[in-house]
Short mmCIF file of C-alpha atoms and ligand atoms in Angstrom, two decimals:
data_model
loop_
_atom_site.label_atom_id
_atom_site.label_comp_id
_atom_site.label_asym_id
_atom_site.label_seq_id
_atom_site.Cartn_x
_atom_site.Cartn_y
_atom_site.Cartn_z
CA UNK A 1 21.77 -12.46 -11.81
CA UNK A 2 18.93 -13.58 -9.59
CA UNK A 3 17.00 -11.24 -7.30
CA UNK A 4 17.03 -11.20 -3.54
CA UNK A 5 13.85 -11.48 -1.82
CA UNK A 6 13.37 -11.00 2.18
CA UNK A 7 10.20 -12.28 3.90
CA UNK A 8 9.62 -10.21 6.84
CA UNK A 9 6.69 -9.69 9.35
CA UNK A 10 6.12 -9.94 12.80
CA UNK A 11 6.13 -13.45 14.50
CA UNK A 12 3.87 -16.32 13.64
CA UNK A 13 2.20 -14.61 10.51
CA UNK A 14 3.64 -17.60 8.46
CA UNK A 15 7.02 -16.52 7.12
CA UNK A 16 8.76 -20.00 7.51
CA UNK A 17 5.57 -21.76 6.15
CA UNK A 18 5.98 -19.41 2.96
CA UNK A 19 9.64 -19.77 2.83
CA UNK A 20 9.27 -23.67 2.97
CA UNK A 21 6.80 -23.44 0.04
CA UNK A 22 8.79 -21.23 -2.08
CA UNK A 23 12.13 -22.95 -1.20
CA UNK A 24 10.44 -26.11 -1.72
CA UNK A 25 11.84 -28.12 1.08
CA UNK A 26 10.94 -28.50 4.53
CA UNK A 27 13.73 -26.44 5.49
CA UNK A 28 12.71 -24.26 8.41
CA UNK A 29 10.92 -25.41 11.46
CA UNK A 30 7.34 -24.10 11.69
CA UNK A 31 5.65 -23.76 14.64
CA UNK A 32 2.84 -22.24 16.78
CA UNK A 33 5.10 -20.88 19.43
CA UNK A 34 6.32 -17.48 18.11
CA UNK A 35 9.85 -17.25 17.24
CA UNK A 36 10.67 -20.70 17.29
CA UNK A 37 12.87 -20.72 14.42
CA UNK A 38 15.98 -19.16 15.25
CA UNK A 39 18.30 -18.98 12.23
CA UNK A 40 18.17 -16.76 9.34
CA UNK A 41 17.41 -18.96 6.64
CA UNK A 42 18.35 -18.66 2.82
CA UNK A 43 17.37 -20.63 -0.20
CA UNK A 44 17.17 -20.79 -3.84
CA UNK A 45 13.54 -20.35 -4.61
CA UNK A 46 10.97 -20.10 -7.45
CA UNK A 47 7.39 -19.72 -8.38
CA UNK A 48 7.03 -21.38 -11.57
CA UNK A 49 9.81 -19.75 -13.91
CA UNK A 50 10.38 -16.81 -11.81
CA UNK A 51 13.91 -17.70 -9.71
CA UNK A 52 15.11 -15.84 -6.82
CA UNK A 53 17.08 -16.12 -3.65
CA UNK A 54 14.65 -16.12 -0.47
CA UNK A 55 15.79 -15.14 3.05
CA UNK A 56 13.44 -15.93 5.77
CA UNK A 57 13.64 -13.58 8.68
CA UNK A 58 11.54 -15.72 11.13
CA UNK A 59 13.12 -15.99 14.32
CA UNK A 60 15.26 -12.97 13.92
CA UNK A 61 12.92 -10.88 16.43
CA UNK A 62 13.56 -13.73 18.93
CA UNK A 63 16.54 -12.15 20.62
CA UNK A 64 17.71 -10.43 23.72
CA UNK A 65 16.96 -7.16 25.65
CA UNK A 66 15.43 -4.61 23.36
CA UNK A 67 11.68 -4.32 22.77
CA UNK A 68 10.04 -6.46 19.95
CA UNK A 69 9.63 -3.78 17.48
CA UNK A 70 13.10 -2.80 17.90
CA UNK A 71 14.53 -6.14 17.64
CA UNK A 72 12.39 -6.84 14.37
CA UNK A 73 13.80 -3.45 12.92
CA UNK A 74 17.41 -4.11 13.55
CA UNK A 75 17.25 -7.66 12.10
CA UNK A 76 15.44 -7.09 9.40
CA UNK A 77 17.53 -4.21 8.50
CA UNK A 78 20.44 -6.27 7.99
CA UNK A 79 18.66 -8.91 5.92
CA UNK A 80 17.36 -6.27 3.45
CA UNK A 81 20.84 -4.31 3.05
CA UNK A 82 21.20 -6.14 -0.30
CA UNK A 83 17.59 -7.13 -1.00
CA UNK A 84 15.81 -6.37 -4.09
CA UNK A 85 12.43 -7.11 -2.52
CA UNK A 86 10.65 -7.33 0.70
CA UNK A 87 7.55 -9.32 1.03
CA UNK A 88 5.88 -7.95 4.20
CA UNK A 89 3.55 -10.77 5.51
CA UNK A 90 0.72 -10.50 7.96
CA UNK A 91 -1.86 -12.55 9.06
CA UNK A 92 -5.23 -11.66 7.67
CA UNK A 93 -6.86 -13.81 10.06
CA UNK A 94 -5.55 -12.06 12.99
CA UNK A 95 -6.07 -8.66 11.19
CA UNK A 96 -3.74 -5.88 11.23
CA UNK A 97 -1.92 -5.55 14.51
CA UNK A 98 -0.21 -2.26 15.91
CA UNK A 99 3.19 -4.38 15.14
CA UNK A 100 2.35 -4.86 11.43
CA UNK A 101 1.46 -0.85 11.44
CA UNK A 102 4.97 -0.23 13.04
CA UNK A 103 6.83 -2.37 10.82
CA UNK A 104 4.75 -1.16 7.65
CA UNK A 105 5.51 2.49 8.27
CA UNK A 106 9.02 1.81 9.01
CA UNK A 107 9.34 -0.07 5.55
CA UNK A 108 7.66 2.55 3.72
CA UNK A 109 10.62 4.88 4.61
CA UNK A 110 13.21 2.63 2.96
CA UNK A 111 13.85 2.67 -0.69
CA UNK A 112 13.34 -1.07 -1.16
CA UNK A 113 10.27 -1.98 -2.87
CA UNK A 114 7.70 -3.91 -0.63
CA UNK A 115 4.96 -6.25 -1.62
CA UNK A 116 2.15 -6.71 1.14
CA UNK A 117 1.14 -10.26 1.50
CA UNK A 118 -2.19 -11.32 3.26
CA UNK A 119 -1.35 -14.80 4.43
CA UNK A 120 -3.92 -17.47 5.74
CA UNK A 121 -6.24 -16.34 3.11
CA UNK A 122 -7.90 -19.63 2.81
CA UNK A 123 -11.62 -18.96 3.76
CA UNK A 124 -13.75 -16.26 4.32
CA UNK A 125 -12.42 -15.50 7.99
CA UNK A 126 -9.38 -13.63 6.47
CA UNK A 127 -11.68 -11.25 4.44
CA UNK A 128 -12.02 -8.22 7.09
CA UNK A 129 -8.12 -8.45 7.56
CA UNK A 130 -7.47 -8.37 4.14
CA UNK A 131 -9.47 -4.98 3.75
CA UNK A 132 -8.03 -3.69 6.81
CA UNK A 133 -4.79 -3.99 5.48
CA UNK A 134 -4.99 -1.23 3.15
CA UNK A 135 -4.45 1.07 5.97
CA UNK A 136 -0.98 -0.13 5.94
CA UNK A 137 -0.27 2.19 3.13
CA UNK A 138 1.30 -0.52 0.98
CA UNK A 139 -0.90 -0.95 -1.84
CA UNK A 140 -3.22 -3.90 -2.62
CA UNK A 141 -2.27 -6.88 -0.45
CA UNK A 142 -1.75 -10.15 -2.41
CA UNK A 143 -3.99 -12.75 -0.93
CA UNK A 144 -2.30 -16.19 -0.44
CA UNK A 145 -2.50 -19.21 1.65
CA UNK A 146 1.12 -20.34 2.50
CA UNK A 147 -0.15 -23.45 3.92
CA UNK A 148 -2.47 -24.54 1.28
CA UNK A 149 -0.49 -23.08 -1.68
CA UNK A 150 -2.82 -20.92 -3.11
CA UNK A 151 -2.32 -17.23 -4.41
CA UNK A 152 1.06 -18.24 -5.68
CA UNK A 153 0.07 -16.92 -9.36
CA UNK A 154 -0.86 -13.59 -7.67
CA UNK A 155 2.41 -13.53 -5.91
CA UNK A 156 4.16 -14.20 -8.85
CA UNK A 157 2.76 -11.18 -10.81
CA UNK A 158 3.17 -8.82 -7.66
CA UNK A 159 6.90 -9.77 -7.32
CA UNK A 160 7.46 -9.47 -11.19
CA UNK A 161 5.76 -6.10 -11.22
CA UNK A 162 7.47 -4.66 -8.10
CA UNK A 163 10.83 -5.86 -9.47
CA UNK A 164 10.13 -3.62 -12.49
CA UNK A 165 10.46 -6.77 -14.81
CA UNK A 166 7.04 -7.07 -16.62
CA UNK A 167 6.50 -3.80 -18.12
CA UNK A 168 4.88 -4.68 -21.65
CA UNK A 169 7.00 -3.90 -24.44
CA UNK A 170 6.67 -0.18 -25.50
CA UNK A 171 4.71 -0.67 -28.91
CA UNK A 172 2.05 -3.00 -26.98
CA UNK A 173 1.90 -0.62 -23.90
CA UNK A 174 -0.82 1.53 -25.00
CA UNK A 175 -3.17 -1.45 -25.81
CA UNK A 176 -3.40 -2.44 -22.22
CA UNK A 177 -5.95 0.14 -21.17
CA UNK A 178 -8.87 -1.83 -20.79
CA UNK A 179 -11.04 -0.94 -17.85
CA UNK A 180 -10.73 -3.09 -15.13
CA UNK A 181 -12.83 -6.03 -14.57
CA UNK A 182 -15.21 -6.40 -11.69
CA UNK A 183 -16.63 -3.75 -9.41
CA UNK A 184 -15.10 -0.82 -7.96
CA UNK A 185 -14.29 -1.74 -4.41
CA UNK A 186 -14.88 1.24 -2.25
CA UNK A 187 -14.11 0.84 1.38
CA UNK A 188 -15.38 3.12 4.06
CA UNK A 189 -12.83 3.73 6.49
CA UNK A 190 -12.50 5.85 9.63
CA UNK A 191 -12.81 5.70 13.30
CA UNK A 192 -15.61 4.29 15.06
CA UNK A 193 -18.83 6.52 15.39
CA UNK A 194 -17.81 9.05 12.71
CA UNK A 195 -21.01 7.92 10.62
CA UNK A 196 -19.51 5.24 8.23
CA UNK A 197 -22.57 3.06 8.24
CA UNK A 198 -24.97 6.22 8.49
CA UNK A 199 -23.14 7.34 5.01
CA UNK A 200 -23.37 3.90 3.27
CA UNK A 201 -27.03 3.83 4.10
CA UNK A 202 -27.48 7.39 2.68
CA UNK A 203 -25.84 6.65 -0.35
CA UNK A 204 -27.64 3.47 -1.07
CA UNK A 205 -30.93 4.85 0.25
CA UNK A 206 -31.61 1.55 2.08
CA UNK A 207 -31.54 1.09 6.05
CA UNK A 208 -29.41 -2.05 5.61
CA UNK A 209 -26.58 -1.47 8.06
CA UNK A 210 -27.48 -1.27 11.58
CA UNK A 211 -26.31 2.43 13.10
CA UNK A 212 -25.98 3.70 16.83
CA UNK A 213 -24.13 6.07 18.95
CA UNK A 214 -21.97 3.10 20.23
CA UNK A 215 -18.77 2.80 18.81
CA UNK A 216 -18.33 -0.39 16.81
CA UNK A 217 -22.17 -1.70 16.56
CA UNK A 218 -21.40 -3.22 13.34
CA UNK A 219 -18.90 -6.00 14.00
CA UNK A 220 -18.15 -7.26 10.57
CA UNK A 221 -17.01 -5.90 7.50
CA UNK A 222 -20.15 -5.93 5.17
CA UNK A 223 -19.97 -5.88 1.44
CA UNK A 224 -22.87 -4.27 -0.12
CA UNK A 225 -23.11 -4.41 -4.09
CA UNK A 226 -24.50 -1.42 -5.35
CA UNK A 227 -25.52 0.07 -8.70
CA UNK A 228 -24.49 3.78 -9.11
CA UNK A 229 -25.64 5.19 -12.36
CA UNK A 230 -24.78 1.72 -14.41
CA UNK A 231 -21.68 1.36 -12.60
CA UNK A 232 -21.07 -1.46 -10.21
CA UNK A 233 -19.90 -0.71 -6.80
CA UNK A 234 -18.75 -3.04 -4.12
CA UNK A 235 -19.16 -0.93 -1.05
CA UNK A 236 -17.29 -2.19 2.15
CA UNK A 237 -18.40 -1.08 5.61
CA UNK A 238 -15.45 -1.46 7.96
CA UNK A 239 -17.16 -0.26 10.85
CA UNK A 240 -16.43 -2.76 13.69
CA UNK A 241 -12.84 -3.84 12.34
CA UNK A 242 -11.17 -1.55 14.87
CA UNK A 243 -11.55 -2.66 18.35
CA UNK A 244 -13.66 -0.39 20.42
CA UNK A 245 -12.26 2.80 21.24
CA UNK A 246 -13.40 5.67 23.55
CA UNK A 247 -14.32 8.21 20.99
CA UNK A 248 -15.13 11.63 22.44
CA UNK A 249 -18.05 13.30 20.76
CA UNK A 250 -16.24 16.34 20.20
CA UNK A 251 -16.45 17.61 16.84
CA UNK A 252 -13.05 19.00 16.44
CA UNK A 253 -11.79 15.52 16.99
CA UNK A 254 -13.84 13.37 14.84
CA UNK A 255 -13.58 15.68 11.87
CA UNK A 256 -9.73 16.40 12.23
CA UNK A 257 -7.75 14.69 14.86
CA UNK A 258 -9.27 11.27 14.85
CA UNK A 259 -10.13 10.79 11.25
CA UNK A 260 -6.75 12.15 10.11
CA UNK A 261 -4.98 9.53 12.28
CA UNK A 262 -7.33 6.87 10.91
CA UNK A 263 -5.97 7.28 7.19
CA UNK A 264 -2.45 8.49 7.86
CA UNK A 265 -1.46 5.12 6.87
CA UNK A 266 -3.56 4.79 4.14
CA UNK A 267 -1.51 6.86 1.58
CA UNK A 268 -1.38 4.08 -1.12
CA UNK A 269 -4.84 3.67 -1.76
CA UNK A 270 -6.76 6.23 -3.92
CA UNK A 271 -8.09 8.58 -1.25
CA UNK A 272 -11.09 10.68 -1.12
CA UNK A 273 -11.32 12.54 2.23
CA UNK A 274 -15.14 12.73 3.29
CA UNK A 275 -15.54 15.10 6.17
CA UNK A 276 -18.85 13.80 7.94
CA UNK A 277 -21.15 15.53 10.31
CA UNK A 278 -20.83 18.90 8.53
CA UNK A 279 -23.99 19.73 9.73
CA UNK A 280 -22.64 20.28 13.30
CA UNK A 281 -20.00 22.70 12.20
CA UNK A 282 -20.80 26.29 13.30
CA UNK A 283 -18.00 27.89 11.47
CA UNK A 284 -17.47 26.22 8.46
CA UNK A 285 -14.78 28.31 6.77
CA UNK A 286 -12.60 28.09 10.09
CA UNK A 287 -13.10 24.38 10.18
CA UNK A 288 -12.17 24.15 6.75
CA UNK A 289 -8.89 25.75 7.08
CA UNK A 290 -7.85 24.10 10.14
CA UNK A 291 -8.46 20.79 8.16
CA UNK A 292 -6.31 22.12 5.10
CA UNK A 293 -3.58 23.12 7.62
CA UNK A 294 -3.59 19.56 9.09
CA UNK A 295 -3.76 17.92 5.69
CA UNK A 296 -0.73 19.71 4.72
CA UNK A 297 1.43 18.86 7.37
CA UNK A 298 -0.07 15.07 8.10
CA UNK A 299 -0.63 13.80 4.77
CA UNK A 300 2.01 15.50 2.29
CA UNK A 301 2.23 12.27 0.27
CA UNK A 302 -1.37 12.81 -1.28
CA UNK A 303 -1.03 16.40 -2.05
CA UNK A 304 -4.10 17.67 -3.71
CA UNK A 305 -6.38 14.81 -2.40
CA UNK A 306 -9.89 15.46 -2.82
CA UNK A 307 -11.90 16.89 0.47
CA UNK A 308 -15.79 16.50 0.37
CA UNK A 309 -17.79 17.93 3.47
CA UNK A 310 -21.13 16.09 3.88
CA UNK A 311 -23.73 15.22 6.31
CA UNK A 312 -24.80 11.65 5.85
CA UNK A 313 -27.54 12.70 8.36
CA UNK A 314 -29.06 15.36 6.27
CA UNK A 315 -27.81 14.14 3.08
CA UNK A 316 -26.19 17.29 2.33
CA UNK A 317 -23.79 17.13 -0.48
CA UNK A 318 -23.80 13.40 -0.64
CA UNK A 319 -23.89 13.83 -4.57
CA UNK A 320 -20.15 15.25 -4.46
CA UNK A 321 -18.67 11.81 -3.06
CA UNK A 322 -18.97 9.42 -6.12
CA UNK A 323 -17.65 11.99 -8.66
CA UNK A 324 -14.70 12.39 -6.50
CA UNK A 325 -13.99 8.73 -6.01
CA UNK A 326 -14.24 8.15 -9.69
CA UNK A 327 -11.64 10.87 -10.47
CA UNK A 328 -9.17 9.45 -7.81
CA UNK A 329 -9.82 5.99 -9.33
CA UNK A 330 -9.10 7.26 -12.73
CA UNK A 331 -5.68 8.37 -11.33
CA UNK A 332 -5.07 5.34 -9.64
CA UNK A 333 -5.42 3.32 -12.71
CA UNK A 334 -3.44 5.92 -14.84
CA UNK A 335 -0.73 4.57 -17.26
CA UNK A 336 1.85 6.91 -18.46
CA UNK A 337 3.14 5.88 -22.10
CA UNK A 338 6.78 4.90 -21.91
CA UNK A 339 7.76 7.43 -24.44
CA UNK A 340 6.34 10.61 -22.29
CA UNK A 341 8.04 9.25 -19.60
CA UNK A 342 11.65 9.17 -21.05
CA UNK A 343 10.99 12.64 -22.57
CA UNK A 344 10.10 13.60 -18.70
CA UNK A 345 13.36 11.85 -17.53
CA UNK A 346 15.63 13.22 -19.68
CA UNK A 347 14.16 16.76 -19.03
CA UNK A 348 14.29 16.61 -15.05
CA UNK A 349 17.73 15.07 -15.35
CA UNK A 350 19.11 17.63 -17.53
CA UNK A 351 17.53 20.47 -15.42
CA UNK A 352 18.82 19.11 -12.02
CA UNK A 353 21.28 16.43 -12.45
CA UNK A 354 21.62 13.94 -9.75
CA UNK A 355 24.74 14.65 -7.41
CA UNK A 356 27.90 12.73 -7.47
CA UNK A 357 27.83 9.63 -5.38
CA UNK A 358 30.20 9.78 -2.23
CA UNK A 359 33.08 8.18 -4.27
CA UNK A 360 32.83 10.88 -7.00
CA UNK A 361 31.14 8.54 -9.48
CA UNK A 362 28.36 9.71 -11.60
CA UNK A 363 24.85 8.69 -11.11
CA UNK A 364 22.88 8.04 -14.25
CA UNK A 365 19.31 7.53 -14.63
CA UNK A 366 18.88 6.29 -18.20
CA UNK A 367 15.38 4.72 -18.70
CA UNK A 368 11.89 5.11 -17.10
CA UNK A 369 8.74 2.68 -17.22
CA UNK A 370 5.54 2.13 -15.50
CA UNK A 371 5.28 -1.60 -14.58
CA UNK A 372 1.88 -1.10 -13.04
CA UNK A 373 -0.66 0.87 -11.97
CA UNK A 374 -3.06 0.66 -8.95
CA UNK A 375 -1.09 2.88 -7.76
CA UNK A 376 0.98 3.95 -10.41
CA UNK A 377 4.20 2.52 -9.95
CA UNK A 378 7.45 3.77 -11.93
CA UNK A 379 10.81 1.95 -12.27
CA UNK A 380 13.60 4.07 -13.13
CA UNK A 381 16.82 2.24 -14.46
CA UNK A 382 20.23 3.68 -13.76
CA UNK A 383 23.78 2.83 -12.79
CA UNK A 384 23.91 3.53 -9.01
CA UNK A 385 20.34 3.76 -7.73
CA UNK A 386 21.29 3.10 -3.94
CA UNK A 387 23.63 6.17 -3.99
CA UNK A 388 20.78 8.72 -4.81
CA UNK A 389 19.96 10.55 -2.02
CA UNK A 390 16.37 10.80 -0.68
CA UNK A 391 15.96 14.58 -1.38
CA UNK A 392 16.76 13.53 -5.01
CA UNK A 393 14.04 10.95 -5.02
CA UNK A 394 11.38 13.35 -3.85
CA UNK A 395 12.51 16.03 -6.62
CA UNK A 396 11.74 13.06 -9.07
CA UNK A 397 8.43 11.81 -7.41
CA UNK A 398 7.18 15.68 -7.25
CA UNK A 399 8.16 16.19 -10.64
CA UNK A 400 6.27 12.93 -11.93
CA UNK A 401 3.06 13.99 -9.96
CA UNK A 402 3.07 17.55 -11.46
CA UNK A 403 4.09 16.59 -15.01
CA UNK A 404 1.45 13.74 -15.30
CA UNK A 405 -1.38 15.23 -13.11
CA UNK A 406 -1.05 12.54 -10.55
CA UNK A 407 -2.60 14.83 -7.81
CA UNK A 408 -4.10 13.07 -4.68
CA UNK A 409 -2.81 9.54 -5.32
CA UNK A 410 0.61 8.14 -3.90
CA UNK A 411 2.78 6.91 -6.38
CA UNK A 412 5.96 4.63 -5.99
CA UNK A 413 9.08 5.09 -7.79
CA UNK A 414 11.32 2.14 -7.54
CA UNK A 415 15.06 2.78 -8.57
CA UNK A 416 16.68 -0.44 -10.50
CA UNK A 417 20.20 -1.07 -11.32
CA UNK A 418 20.59 -1.36 -14.98
CA UNK A 419 19.95 0.04 -18.77
CA UNK A 420 16.89 -0.08 -20.88
CA UNK A 421 15.47 -3.64 -20.12
CA UNK A 422 14.35 -3.95 -23.63
CA UNK A 423 17.23 -3.15 -25.60
CA UNK A 424 19.07 -5.77 -23.08
CA UNK A 425 16.64 -8.23 -24.35
CA UNK A 426 17.00 -7.50 -28.14
P1 LIG B 1 6.55 -17.14 11.37
O1 LIG B 1 6.81 -17.21 12.82
O2 LIG B 1 6.11 -16.04 10.76
O3 LIG B 1 7.76 -17.91 10.51
O4 LIG B 1 5.36 -18.37 10.89
P2 LIG B 1 5.29 -19.78 10.78
O5 LIG B 1 5.55 -20.16 9.49
O6 LIG B 1 6.15 -20.51 11.73
O7 LIG B 1 3.47 -20.22 11.02
C1 LIG B 1 3.00 -19.81 12.41
C2 LIG B 1 1.48 -20.30 12.24
O8 LIG B 1 1.01 -20.20 11.18
C3 LIG B 1 1.88 -22.05 11.86
O9 LIG B 1 0.84 -22.73 12.87
C4 LIG B 1 1.40 -22.36 10.49
O10 LIG B 1 0.91 -23.60 10.46
C5 LIG B 1 0.32 -21.37 10.31
N1 LIG B 1 0.34 -21.08 9.12
C6 LIG B 1 1.00 -20.63 8.12
N2 LIG B 1 0.75 -20.28 6.82
C7 LIG B 1 -0.45 -20.49 7.20
C8 LIG B 1 -1.87 -20.03 6.14
O11 LIG B 1 -2.02 -20.16 4.89
N3 LIG B 1 -3.19 -20.74 6.80
C9 LIG B 1 -3.21 -20.86 8.15
N4 LIG B 1 -4.50 -21.15 8.32
N5 LIG B 1 -2.39 -20.76 8.91
C10 LIG B 1 -0.96 -20.98 8.45
P1 LIG B 2 -19.91 4.30 12.45
O1 LIG B 2 -19.48 3.63 13.77
O2 LIG B 2 -18.81 4.96 11.56
O3 LIG B 2 -20.42 3.53 11.57
O4 LIG B 2 -20.78 5.46 12.67
P2 LIG B 2 -22.34 5.50 12.48
O5 LIG B 2 -22.88 5.34 11.32
O6 LIG B 2 -23.04 4.29 13.57
O7 LIG B 2 -22.76 6.66 13.27
C1 LIG B 2 -22.62 7.16 14.68
C2 LIG B 2 -23.39 8.08 15.11
O8 LIG B 2 -23.26 9.49 14.42
C3 LIG B 2 -24.91 7.67 14.90
O9 LIG B 2 -25.47 8.36 16.03
C4 LIG B 2 -25.23 8.67 13.48
O10 LIG B 2 -26.68 9.22 13.86
C5 LIG B 2 -24.22 9.61 13.91
N1 LIG B 2 -24.19 10.44 12.47
C6 LIG B 2 -23.85 10.08 11.38
N2 LIG B 2 -23.70 10.82 10.39
C7 LIG B 2 -24.14 11.95 10.81
C8 LIG B 2 -24.04 13.48 10.46
O11 LIG B 2 -24.02 13.49 9.18
N3 LIG B 2 -24.31 14.31 11.36
C9 LIG B 2 -24.63 14.28 12.52
N4 LIG B 2 -24.97 15.27 13.41
N5 LIG B 2 -24.74 12.74 13.24
C10 LIG B 2 -24.22 11.86 12.14
#
């Protein structure tokens, strides 16, 4: 049975272009006019040997009386009712727009797995947009160019991983623990004027970036190669990515309100919360209490996230940042052995069996595996996963987090129909 994959996103991000490429026929109309393609198109698609049914939602948003976000939601909702996976496209050249954010945060509330796809990634013009997309909270964006056909290998891998189909056989799993190649990519995100550029300068000890009191003075994303105690770090300064905003210098707003708003979408990246300008805080324990309180209510997804208070200006406590980053990075990359996962699954299910489905059928969860890390993504196979209530999903998630020490990192749990995939193959 081939999976069904829905291509979603706001108008003009390249959904039809991608659909055409995957289906291999010039079936949908492509145009610069937003919303020119009118009908929902479906076709048999493939990337190499990966075959699936593709649904193009381009044009669905092109309807009547409601607001655009409401239309996109309603129409896409219908399209993804039977979907196994959603590819959420955004235009990396245009960057992340409020409509993309709206769409992403809605999709995150559904139980269908989502792969975030950065389209129009040919050339460097797309780079800032790609980094910015981490703020959507959907993990690593997969860079492609639908028009030029690049990145299809990465898309292949991401789709397979999200569908839970590419876990290595259990006996080989422990062998894939190699250190990820390349530098650790560390993006410094936050509202304009919180001190991102000052912090990077202070960390690398070099006045390489322009800092100043005006919001958004550094215009482009700048990557700084940095050698930190023998480890290669690619520091990305995202100052200037967000459009100029009127920022009050009032400290409460900078340290709590604005910063939290800036990161509330970021729950699928490994997160370290750096609270800057701590030198200006008079009552530090009261400020910390407020912050902890706000974190609990605003970011429950990353319970246990590291909070580091610093002053980029005076240099105080900057030493604490990188150890917290490495800790978060380690959890982000963690792989839980399949045997341990299945012991855990048997245990949680025994302690609290899933409730009966509406038609009084039993929901059985049979097998768990971790098809990918970054972020830790788990697949749990069972007979009627679609009937599992959200409260039970949260129970599974929290228990996984506790059991395998995944504090401070968002994890994903995809529920899949089926039995142990390895037994089926044998
Ligand atoms: P849709 O509304 O999301 O279906 O978007 P379309 O597929 O109609 O594409 C919108 C515009 O983006 C068209 O002008 C396409 O040629 C262009 N486009 C699509 N993919 C790419 C790409 O990979 N790179 C660039 N530069 N343009 C693209
Ligand atoms: P960015 O827009 O986030 O890159 O912010 P900048 O690095 O340009 O800093 C904005 C302003 O905040 C500048 O005037 C900095 O001197 C000031 N600033 C940055 N870090 C600190 C800090 O730790 N303490 C204080 N008091 N001011 C800071």
